[in-house]
mmCIF file of C-alpha atoms in Angstrom:
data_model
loop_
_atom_site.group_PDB
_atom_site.id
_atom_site.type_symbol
_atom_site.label_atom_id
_atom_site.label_comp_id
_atom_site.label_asym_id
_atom_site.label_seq_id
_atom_site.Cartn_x
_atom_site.Cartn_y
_atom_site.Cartn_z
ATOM 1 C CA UNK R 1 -102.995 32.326 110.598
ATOM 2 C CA UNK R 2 -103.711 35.643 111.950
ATOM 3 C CA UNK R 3 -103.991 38.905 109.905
ATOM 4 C CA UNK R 4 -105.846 42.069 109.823
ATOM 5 C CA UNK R 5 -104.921 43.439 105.996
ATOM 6 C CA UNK R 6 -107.142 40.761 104.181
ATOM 7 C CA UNK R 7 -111.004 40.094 104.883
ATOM 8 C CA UNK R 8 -113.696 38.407 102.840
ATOM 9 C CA UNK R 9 -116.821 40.534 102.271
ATOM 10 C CA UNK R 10 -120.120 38.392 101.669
ATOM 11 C CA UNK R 11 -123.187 40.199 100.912
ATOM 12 C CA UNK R 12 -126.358 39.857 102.889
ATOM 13 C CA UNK R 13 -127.758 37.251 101.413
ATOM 14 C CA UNK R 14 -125.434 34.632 101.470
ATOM 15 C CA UNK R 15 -124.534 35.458 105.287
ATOM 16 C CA UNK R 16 -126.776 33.144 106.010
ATOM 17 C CA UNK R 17 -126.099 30.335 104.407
ATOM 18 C CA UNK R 18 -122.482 30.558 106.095
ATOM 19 C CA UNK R 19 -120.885 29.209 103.054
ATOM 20 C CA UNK R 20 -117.231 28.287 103.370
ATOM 21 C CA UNK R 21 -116.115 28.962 99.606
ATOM 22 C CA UNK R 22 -115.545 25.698 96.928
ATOM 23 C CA UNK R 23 -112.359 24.563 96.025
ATOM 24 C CA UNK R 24 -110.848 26.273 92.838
ATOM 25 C CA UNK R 25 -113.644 29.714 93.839
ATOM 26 C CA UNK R 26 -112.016 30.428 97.160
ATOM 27 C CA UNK R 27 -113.071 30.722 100.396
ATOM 28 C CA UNK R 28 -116.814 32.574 100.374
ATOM 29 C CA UNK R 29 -117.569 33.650 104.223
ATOM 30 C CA UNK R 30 -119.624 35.745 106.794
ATOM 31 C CA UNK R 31 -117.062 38.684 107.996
ATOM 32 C CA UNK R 32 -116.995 36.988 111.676
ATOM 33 C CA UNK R 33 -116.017 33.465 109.268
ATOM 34 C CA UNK R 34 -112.927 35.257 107.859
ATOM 35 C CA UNK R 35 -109.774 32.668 107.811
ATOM 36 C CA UNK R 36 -107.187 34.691 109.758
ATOM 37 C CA UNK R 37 -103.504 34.502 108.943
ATOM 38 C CA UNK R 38 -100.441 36.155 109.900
ATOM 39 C CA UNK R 39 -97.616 37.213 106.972
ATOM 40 C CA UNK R 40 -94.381 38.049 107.712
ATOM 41 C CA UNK R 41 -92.953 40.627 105.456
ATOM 42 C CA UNK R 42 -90.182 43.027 104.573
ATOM 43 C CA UNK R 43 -89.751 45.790 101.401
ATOM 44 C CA UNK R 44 -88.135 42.876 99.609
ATOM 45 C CA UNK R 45 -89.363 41.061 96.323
ATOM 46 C CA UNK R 46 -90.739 38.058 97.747
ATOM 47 C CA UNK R 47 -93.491 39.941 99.797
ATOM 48 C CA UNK R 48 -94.556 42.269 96.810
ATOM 49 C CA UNK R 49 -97.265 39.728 96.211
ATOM 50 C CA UNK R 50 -98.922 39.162 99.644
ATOM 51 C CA UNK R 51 -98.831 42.940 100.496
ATOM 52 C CA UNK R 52 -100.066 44.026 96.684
ATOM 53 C CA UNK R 53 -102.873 41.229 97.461
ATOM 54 C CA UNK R 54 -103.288 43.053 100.560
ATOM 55 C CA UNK R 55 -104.161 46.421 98.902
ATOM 56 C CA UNK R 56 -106.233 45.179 95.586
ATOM 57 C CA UNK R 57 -108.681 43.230 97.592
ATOM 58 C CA UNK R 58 -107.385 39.448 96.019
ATOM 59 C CA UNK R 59 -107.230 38.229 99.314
ATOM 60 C CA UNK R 60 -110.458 39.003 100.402
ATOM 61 C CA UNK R 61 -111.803 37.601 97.694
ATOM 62 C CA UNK R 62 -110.960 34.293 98.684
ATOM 63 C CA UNK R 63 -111.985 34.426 102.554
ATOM 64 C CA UNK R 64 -108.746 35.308 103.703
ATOM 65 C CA UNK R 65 -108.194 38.306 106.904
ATOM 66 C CA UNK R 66 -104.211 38.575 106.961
ATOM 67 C CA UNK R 67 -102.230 40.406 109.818
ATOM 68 C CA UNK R 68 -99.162 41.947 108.013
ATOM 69 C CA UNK R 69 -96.136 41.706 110.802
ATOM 70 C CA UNK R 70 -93.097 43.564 109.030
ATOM 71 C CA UNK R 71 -89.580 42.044 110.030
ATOM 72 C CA UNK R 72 -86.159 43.855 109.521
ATOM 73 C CA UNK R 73 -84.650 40.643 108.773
ATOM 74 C CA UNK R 74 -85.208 37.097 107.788
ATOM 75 C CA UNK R 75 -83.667 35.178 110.579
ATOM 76 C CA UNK R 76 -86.115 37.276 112.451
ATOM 77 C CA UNK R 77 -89.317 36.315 110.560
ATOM 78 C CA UNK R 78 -88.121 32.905 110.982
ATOM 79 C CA UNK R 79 -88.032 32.599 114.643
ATOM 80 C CA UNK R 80 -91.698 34.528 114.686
ATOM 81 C CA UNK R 81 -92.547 31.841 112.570
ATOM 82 C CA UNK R 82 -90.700 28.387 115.095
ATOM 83 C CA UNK R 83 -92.624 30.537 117.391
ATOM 84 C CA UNK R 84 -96.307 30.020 116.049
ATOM 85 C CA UNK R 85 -95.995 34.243 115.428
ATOM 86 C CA UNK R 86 -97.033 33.989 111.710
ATOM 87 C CA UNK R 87 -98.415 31.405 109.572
ATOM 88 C CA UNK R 88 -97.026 31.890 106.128
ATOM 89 C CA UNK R 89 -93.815 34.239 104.981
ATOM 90 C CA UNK R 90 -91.189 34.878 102.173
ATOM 91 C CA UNK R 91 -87.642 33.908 102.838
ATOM 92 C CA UNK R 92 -84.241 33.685 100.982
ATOM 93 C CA UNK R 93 -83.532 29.783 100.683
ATOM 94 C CA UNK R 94 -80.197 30.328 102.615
ATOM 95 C CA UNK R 95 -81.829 31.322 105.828
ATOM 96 C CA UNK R 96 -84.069 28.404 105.144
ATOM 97 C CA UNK R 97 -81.556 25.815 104.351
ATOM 98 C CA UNK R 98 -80.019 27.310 107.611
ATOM 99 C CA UNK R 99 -83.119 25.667 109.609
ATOM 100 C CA UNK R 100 -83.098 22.745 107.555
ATOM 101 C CA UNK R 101 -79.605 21.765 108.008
ATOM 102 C CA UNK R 102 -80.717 21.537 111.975
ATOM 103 C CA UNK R 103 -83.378 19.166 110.808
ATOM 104 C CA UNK R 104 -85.861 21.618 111.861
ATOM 105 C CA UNK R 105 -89.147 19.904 109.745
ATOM 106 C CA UNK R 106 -91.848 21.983 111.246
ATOM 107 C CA UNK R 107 -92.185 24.215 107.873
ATOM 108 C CA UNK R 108 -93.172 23.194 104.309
ATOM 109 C CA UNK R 109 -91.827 25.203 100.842
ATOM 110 C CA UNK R 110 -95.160 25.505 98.737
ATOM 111 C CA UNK R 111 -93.963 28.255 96.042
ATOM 112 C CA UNK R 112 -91.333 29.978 94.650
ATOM 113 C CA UNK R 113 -92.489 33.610 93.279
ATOM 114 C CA UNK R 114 -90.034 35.216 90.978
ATOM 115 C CA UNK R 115 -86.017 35.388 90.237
ATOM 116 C CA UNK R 116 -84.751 38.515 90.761
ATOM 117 C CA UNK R 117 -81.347 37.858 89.208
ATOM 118 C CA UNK R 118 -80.820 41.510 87.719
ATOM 119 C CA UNK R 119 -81.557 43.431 90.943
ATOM 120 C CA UNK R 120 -78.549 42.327 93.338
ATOM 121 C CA UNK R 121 -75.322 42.751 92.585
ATOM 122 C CA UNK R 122 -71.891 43.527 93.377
ATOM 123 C CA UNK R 123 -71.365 46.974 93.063
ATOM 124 C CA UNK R 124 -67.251 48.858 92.971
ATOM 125 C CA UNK R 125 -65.702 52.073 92.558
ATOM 126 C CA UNK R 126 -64.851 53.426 89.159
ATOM 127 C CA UNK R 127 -61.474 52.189 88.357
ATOM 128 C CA UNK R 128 -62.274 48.646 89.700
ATOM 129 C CA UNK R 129 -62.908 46.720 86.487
ATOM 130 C CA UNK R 130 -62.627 43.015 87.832
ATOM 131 C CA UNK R 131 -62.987 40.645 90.776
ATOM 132 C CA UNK R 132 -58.871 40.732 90.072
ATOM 133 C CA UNK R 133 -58.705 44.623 90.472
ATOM 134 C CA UNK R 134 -60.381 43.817 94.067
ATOM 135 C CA UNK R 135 -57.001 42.255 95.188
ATOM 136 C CA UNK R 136 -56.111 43.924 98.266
ATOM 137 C CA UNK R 137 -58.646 45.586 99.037
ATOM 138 C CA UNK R 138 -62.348 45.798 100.685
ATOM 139 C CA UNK R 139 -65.921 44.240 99.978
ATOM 140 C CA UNK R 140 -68.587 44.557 102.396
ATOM 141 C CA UNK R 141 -71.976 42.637 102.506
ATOM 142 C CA UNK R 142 -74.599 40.765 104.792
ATOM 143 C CA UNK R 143 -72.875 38.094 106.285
ATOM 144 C CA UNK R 144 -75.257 34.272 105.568
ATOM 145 C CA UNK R 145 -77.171 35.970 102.859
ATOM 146 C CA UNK R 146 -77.299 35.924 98.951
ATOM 147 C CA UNK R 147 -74.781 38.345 98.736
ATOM 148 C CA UNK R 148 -72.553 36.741 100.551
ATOM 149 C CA UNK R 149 -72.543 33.912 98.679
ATOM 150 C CA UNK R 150 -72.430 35.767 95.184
ATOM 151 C CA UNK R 151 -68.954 37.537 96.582
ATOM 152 C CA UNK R 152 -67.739 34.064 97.731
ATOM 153 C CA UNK R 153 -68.152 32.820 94.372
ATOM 154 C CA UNK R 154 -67.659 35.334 92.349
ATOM 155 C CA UNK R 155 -64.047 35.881 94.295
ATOM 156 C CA UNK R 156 -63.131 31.512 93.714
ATOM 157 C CA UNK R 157 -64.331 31.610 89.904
ATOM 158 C CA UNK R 158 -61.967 34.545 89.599
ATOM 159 C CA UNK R 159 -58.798 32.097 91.318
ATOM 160 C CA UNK R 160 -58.786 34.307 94.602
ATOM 161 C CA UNK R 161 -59.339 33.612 98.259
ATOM 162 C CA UNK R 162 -62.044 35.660 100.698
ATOM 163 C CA UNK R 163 -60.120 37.026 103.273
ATOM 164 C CA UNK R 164 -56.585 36.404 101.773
ATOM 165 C CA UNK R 165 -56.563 37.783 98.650
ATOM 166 C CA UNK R 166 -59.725 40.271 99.333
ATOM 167 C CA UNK R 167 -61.114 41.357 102.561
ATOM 168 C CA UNK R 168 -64.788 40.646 102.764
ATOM 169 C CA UNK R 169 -66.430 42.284 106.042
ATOM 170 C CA UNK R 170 -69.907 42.000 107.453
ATOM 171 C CA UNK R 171 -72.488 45.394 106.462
ATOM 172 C CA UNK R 172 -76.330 45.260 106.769
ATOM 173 C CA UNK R 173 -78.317 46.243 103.833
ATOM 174 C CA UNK R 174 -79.546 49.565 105.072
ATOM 175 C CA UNK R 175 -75.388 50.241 106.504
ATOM 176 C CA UNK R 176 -74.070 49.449 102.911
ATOM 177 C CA UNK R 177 -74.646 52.775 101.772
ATOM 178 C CA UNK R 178 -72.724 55.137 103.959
ATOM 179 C CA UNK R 179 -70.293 52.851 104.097
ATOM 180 C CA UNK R 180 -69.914 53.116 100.176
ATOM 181 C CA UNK R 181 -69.955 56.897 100.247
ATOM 182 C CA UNK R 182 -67.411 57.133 103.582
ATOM 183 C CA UNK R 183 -64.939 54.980 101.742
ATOM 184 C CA UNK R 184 -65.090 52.278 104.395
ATOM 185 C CA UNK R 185 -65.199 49.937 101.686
ATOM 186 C CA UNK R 186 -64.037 49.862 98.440
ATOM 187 C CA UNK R 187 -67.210 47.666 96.506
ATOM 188 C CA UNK R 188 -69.897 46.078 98.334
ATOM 189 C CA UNK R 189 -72.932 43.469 97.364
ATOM 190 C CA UNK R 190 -76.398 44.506 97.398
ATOM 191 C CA UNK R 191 -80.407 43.801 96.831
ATOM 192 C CA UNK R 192 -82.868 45.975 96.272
ATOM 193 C CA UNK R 193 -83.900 48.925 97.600
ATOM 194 C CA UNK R 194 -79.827 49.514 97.966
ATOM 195 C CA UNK R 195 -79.713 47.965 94.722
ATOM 196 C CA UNK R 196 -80.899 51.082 93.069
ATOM 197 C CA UNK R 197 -79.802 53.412 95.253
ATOM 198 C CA UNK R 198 -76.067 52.390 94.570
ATOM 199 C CA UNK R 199 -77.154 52.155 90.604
ATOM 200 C CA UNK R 200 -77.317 56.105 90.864
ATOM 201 C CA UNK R 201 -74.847 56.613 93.131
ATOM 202 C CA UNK R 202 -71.760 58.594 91.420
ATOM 203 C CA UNK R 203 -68.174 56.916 90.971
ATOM 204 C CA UNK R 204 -70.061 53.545 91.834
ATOM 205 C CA UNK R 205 -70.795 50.798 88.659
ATOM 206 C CA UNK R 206 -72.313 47.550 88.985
ATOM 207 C CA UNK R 207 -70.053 44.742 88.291
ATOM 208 C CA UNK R 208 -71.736 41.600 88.497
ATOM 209 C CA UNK R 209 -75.175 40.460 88.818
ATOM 210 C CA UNK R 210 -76.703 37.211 90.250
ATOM 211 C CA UNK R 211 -76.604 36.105 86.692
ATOM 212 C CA UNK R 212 -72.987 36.002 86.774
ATOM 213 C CA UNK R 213 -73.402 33.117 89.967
ATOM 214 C CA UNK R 214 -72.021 29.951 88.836
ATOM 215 C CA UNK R 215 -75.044 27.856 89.405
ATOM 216 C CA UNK R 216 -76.996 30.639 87.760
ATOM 217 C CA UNK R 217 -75.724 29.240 83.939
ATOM 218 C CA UNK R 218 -76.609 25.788 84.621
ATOM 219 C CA UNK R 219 -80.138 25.823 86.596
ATOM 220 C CA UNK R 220 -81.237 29.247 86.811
ATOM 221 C CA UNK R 221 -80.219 29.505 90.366
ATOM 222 C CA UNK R 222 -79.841 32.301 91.973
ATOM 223 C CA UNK R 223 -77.378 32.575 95.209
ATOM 224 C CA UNK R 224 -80.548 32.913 97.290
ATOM 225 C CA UNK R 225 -83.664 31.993 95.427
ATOM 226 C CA UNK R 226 -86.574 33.282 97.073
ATOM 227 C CA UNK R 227 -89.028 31.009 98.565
ATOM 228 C CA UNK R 228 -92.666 30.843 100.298
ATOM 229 C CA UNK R 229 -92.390 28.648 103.243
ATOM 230 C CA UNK R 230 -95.676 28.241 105.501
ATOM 231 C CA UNK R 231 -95.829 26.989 108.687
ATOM 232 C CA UNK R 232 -96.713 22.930 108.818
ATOM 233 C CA UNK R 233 -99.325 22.733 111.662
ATOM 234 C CA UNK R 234 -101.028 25.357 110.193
ATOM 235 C CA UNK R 235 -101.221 23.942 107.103
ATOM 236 C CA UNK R 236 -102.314 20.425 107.720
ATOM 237 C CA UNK R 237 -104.542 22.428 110.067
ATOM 238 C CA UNK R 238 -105.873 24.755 106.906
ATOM 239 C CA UNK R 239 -104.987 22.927 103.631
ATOM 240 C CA UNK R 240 -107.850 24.889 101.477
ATOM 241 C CA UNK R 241 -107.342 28.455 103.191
ATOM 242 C CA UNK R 242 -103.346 28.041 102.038
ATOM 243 C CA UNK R 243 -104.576 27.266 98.565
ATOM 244 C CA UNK R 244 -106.599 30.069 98.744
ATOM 245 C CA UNK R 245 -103.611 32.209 99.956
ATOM 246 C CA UNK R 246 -101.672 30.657 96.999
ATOM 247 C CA UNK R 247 -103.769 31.039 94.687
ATOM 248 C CA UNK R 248 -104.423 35.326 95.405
ATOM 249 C CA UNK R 249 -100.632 35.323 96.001
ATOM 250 C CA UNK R 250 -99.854 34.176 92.440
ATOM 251 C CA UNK R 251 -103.057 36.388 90.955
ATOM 252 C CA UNK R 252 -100.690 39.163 92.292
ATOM 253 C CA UNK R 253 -97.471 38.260 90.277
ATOM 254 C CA UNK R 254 -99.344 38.026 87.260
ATOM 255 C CA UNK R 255 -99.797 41.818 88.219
ATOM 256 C CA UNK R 256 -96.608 41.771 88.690
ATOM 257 C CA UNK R 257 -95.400 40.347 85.693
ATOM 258 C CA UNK R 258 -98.272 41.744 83.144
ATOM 259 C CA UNK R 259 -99.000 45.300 84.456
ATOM 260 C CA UNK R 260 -96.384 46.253 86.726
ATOM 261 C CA UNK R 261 -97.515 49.993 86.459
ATOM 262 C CA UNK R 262 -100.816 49.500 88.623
ATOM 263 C CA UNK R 263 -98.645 47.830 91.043
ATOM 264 C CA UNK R 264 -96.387 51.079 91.367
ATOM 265 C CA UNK R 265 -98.554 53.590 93.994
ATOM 266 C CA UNK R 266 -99.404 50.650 95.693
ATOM 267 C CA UNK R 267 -95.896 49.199 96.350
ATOM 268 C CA UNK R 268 -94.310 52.445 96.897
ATOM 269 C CA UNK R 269 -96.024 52.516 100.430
ATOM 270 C CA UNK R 270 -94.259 49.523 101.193
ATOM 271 C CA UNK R 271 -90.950 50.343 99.796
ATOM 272 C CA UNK R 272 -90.579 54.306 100.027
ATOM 273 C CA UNK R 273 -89.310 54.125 96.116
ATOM 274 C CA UNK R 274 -89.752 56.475 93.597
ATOM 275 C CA UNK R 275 -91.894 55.808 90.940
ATOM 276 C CA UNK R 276 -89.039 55.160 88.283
ATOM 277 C CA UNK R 277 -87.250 52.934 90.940
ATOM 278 C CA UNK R 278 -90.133 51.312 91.912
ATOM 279 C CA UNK R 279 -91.294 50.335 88.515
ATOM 280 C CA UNK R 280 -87.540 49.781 87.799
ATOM 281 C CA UNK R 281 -87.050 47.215 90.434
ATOM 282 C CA UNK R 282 -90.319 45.358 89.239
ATOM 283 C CA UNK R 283 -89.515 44.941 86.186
ATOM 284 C CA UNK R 284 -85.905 43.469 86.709
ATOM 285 C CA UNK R 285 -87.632 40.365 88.119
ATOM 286 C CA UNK R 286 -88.798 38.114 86.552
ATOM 287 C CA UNK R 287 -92.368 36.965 88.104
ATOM 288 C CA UNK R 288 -93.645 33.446 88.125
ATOM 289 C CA UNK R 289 -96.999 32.042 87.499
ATOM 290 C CA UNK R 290 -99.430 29.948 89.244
ATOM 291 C CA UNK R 291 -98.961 27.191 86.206
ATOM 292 C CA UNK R 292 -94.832 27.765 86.133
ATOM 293 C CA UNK R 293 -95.183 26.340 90.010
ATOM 294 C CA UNK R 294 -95.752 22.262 89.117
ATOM 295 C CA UNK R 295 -92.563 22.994 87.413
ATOM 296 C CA UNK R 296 -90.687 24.778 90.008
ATOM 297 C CA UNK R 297 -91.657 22.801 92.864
ATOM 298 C CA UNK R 298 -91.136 19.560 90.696
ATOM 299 C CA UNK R 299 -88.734 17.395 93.213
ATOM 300 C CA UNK R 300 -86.932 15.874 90.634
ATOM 301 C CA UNK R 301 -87.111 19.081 88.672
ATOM 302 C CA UNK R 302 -84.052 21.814 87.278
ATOM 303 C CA UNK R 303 -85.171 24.573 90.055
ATOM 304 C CA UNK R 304 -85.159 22.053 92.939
ATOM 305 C CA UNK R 305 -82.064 20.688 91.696
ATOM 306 C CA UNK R 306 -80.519 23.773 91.543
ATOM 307 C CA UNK R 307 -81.750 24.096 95.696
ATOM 308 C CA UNK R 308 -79.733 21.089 96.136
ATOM 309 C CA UNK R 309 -76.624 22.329 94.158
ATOM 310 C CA UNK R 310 -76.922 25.342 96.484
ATOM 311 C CA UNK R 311 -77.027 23.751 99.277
ATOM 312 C CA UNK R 312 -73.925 21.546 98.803
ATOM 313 C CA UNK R 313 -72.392 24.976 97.652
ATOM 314 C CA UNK R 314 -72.955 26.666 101.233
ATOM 315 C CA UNK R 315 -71.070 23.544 102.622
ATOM 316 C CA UNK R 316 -68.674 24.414 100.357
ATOM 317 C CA UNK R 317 -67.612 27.970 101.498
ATOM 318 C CA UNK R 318 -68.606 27.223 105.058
ATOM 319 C CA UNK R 319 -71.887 28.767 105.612
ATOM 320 C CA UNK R 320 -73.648 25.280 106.316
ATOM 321 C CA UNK R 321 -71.986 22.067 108.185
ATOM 322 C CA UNK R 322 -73.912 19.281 106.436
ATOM 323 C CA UNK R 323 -76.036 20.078 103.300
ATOM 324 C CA UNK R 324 -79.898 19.237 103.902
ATOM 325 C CA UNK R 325 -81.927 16.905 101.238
ATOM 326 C CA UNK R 326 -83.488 19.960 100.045
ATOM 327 C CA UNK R 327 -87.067 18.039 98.701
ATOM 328 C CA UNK R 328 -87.817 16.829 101.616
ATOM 329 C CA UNK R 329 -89.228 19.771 102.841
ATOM 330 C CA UNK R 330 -90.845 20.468 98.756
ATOM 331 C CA UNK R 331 -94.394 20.658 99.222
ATOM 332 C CA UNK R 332 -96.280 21.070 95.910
ATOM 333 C CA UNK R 333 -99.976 19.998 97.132
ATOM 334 C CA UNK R 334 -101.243 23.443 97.607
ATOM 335 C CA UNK R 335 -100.682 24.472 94.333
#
């Protein structure tokens, strides 16, 4: 992997010796013996930790030199990464069930790093109290994303039909705003950073958040659980560099989780956030550990399962043709 943002300093006298660092202590190198990567990232949850490990120096503690590449979207990051453009990268499980539906195999899922159930949403106008009151008129969201899927179910718990009963059109994330405020549309579903934008926005309420998703009560699933999916040759290639990467990746969301304040002026840079929405948006996640991953990644386990339910769920409403046996592409060795 190839990346600029995280380098491994050793002093003097261990130059050297040209140690490459011990398992469990990280990778310990000459600057010239750095293990390059390349991350693909957005402003979105998932890549908090890689570019806050970035900034605080956790990833050059364990040997690691990582390019940042920033993509606008994740269908974008994944072709960089069918490409050989990046190494490792955060992406929503949809786009990734997407790939593995084609019985593309050339990628492994080695962690899952937070739920971030309270900070997307489907957002109305005042006077809309229900999915009912919706009848008629307009929702817009990113078509084959979480959101999507959260309005799709959200509109069949309720007994209505997309398109018949409510007209659901397709908005980007950074569109969704204007569109709110021009009266395009009458509600629309976000993430964050629109997320709180439209929380402030006047004659606007939140109606429903991912915890309202059906699969949500039963597993804990949200409609597009984050995932961190490296690339497979490189891995087989680099097994001890990605549990290095891992292992600074998961020191940051205990940042995350335990002191999200020092996280703030770093992540701001990243997201263009105020401070209160910044530490806001933090906070409504909820941040996994390093030890919660044996659990998560478990194959047989309630989070995997719930990838599984998800994926027969996307069949459901159309967004997949077959649904893909989700573990088979569960890789929990580099934990």
């Amino acid at each position: 992997m190839t990346s600029t943002n995280r380098r491994v300093f050793l002093k003097n006298t261990l130059a050297g010796a040209g140690a490459i660092g011990l398992a469990g202590t990280g990778l310990f190198a000459s600057a010239k013996e750095l293990q390059k990567m390349a991350y693909g990232g957005s402003p979105w949850l998932s890549h908090y930790p890689t570019y806050l490990a970035i900034e605080n120096g956790l990833l050059k503690k364990e040997g690691i030199d990582l390019r940042w590449e920033s993509f606008v979207t994740g269908s974008a990051r994944l072709s960089a990464m069918m490409a050989g453009d990046v190494d490792l990268a955060g992406f929503g499980s949809i786009s990734t069930m997407a790939l593995m539906a084609r019985g593309v195999k050339q990628f492994y899922v080695v962690g899952v790093p937070e739920n971030f159930g309270k900070v997307e949403g489907l957002f109305v106008k005042e006077g809309i109290n229900s999915i009912a009151d919706l009848k008629g008129k307009t929702i817009g969201t990113a078509f084959a994303s979480s959101t999507h899927l959260l309005v799709l179910d959200l509109i069949a718990s309720s007994g209505l039909t997309p398109d018949k009963d409510i007209n659901v059109i397709n908005i980007s994330g950074p569109e969704i705003i204007a569109a709110m405020k021009s009266g395009q549309i009458d509600a629309c579903a976000a993430w964050t950073p629109q997320f709180n934008i439209l929380s402030s926005m006047p004659g606007v309420k939140l109606l429903a958040d991912d915890t309202s998703f059906s699969l949500y009560k039963e597993f804990g699933t949200t409609p597009g659980p984050d995932l961190l999916v490296v690339k497979k040759s490189y891995a087989e290639s680099n097994p001890e560099a990605v549990k290095s990467f891992i292992k600074a990746y998961f020191q940051s969301c205990e940042v995350l989780k335990n002191t999200p304040e020092k996280a703030v002026p770093i992540l701001k840079k990243l997201t263009n956030l105020s401070d209160a929405e910044q530490l806001q948006t933090i906070k409504g996640a909820e941040w996994y550990t390093l030890e919660q991953q044996k659990d998560l990644m478990a194959k047989d386990g309630k989070f995997v399962t719930g990838l599984q339910k998800l994926a027969e769920m996307l069949v459901t409403y159309k967004q997949l043709d077959s649904a893909p046996k989700v573990s088979d592409w569960i890789n929990p060795n580099f934990i």
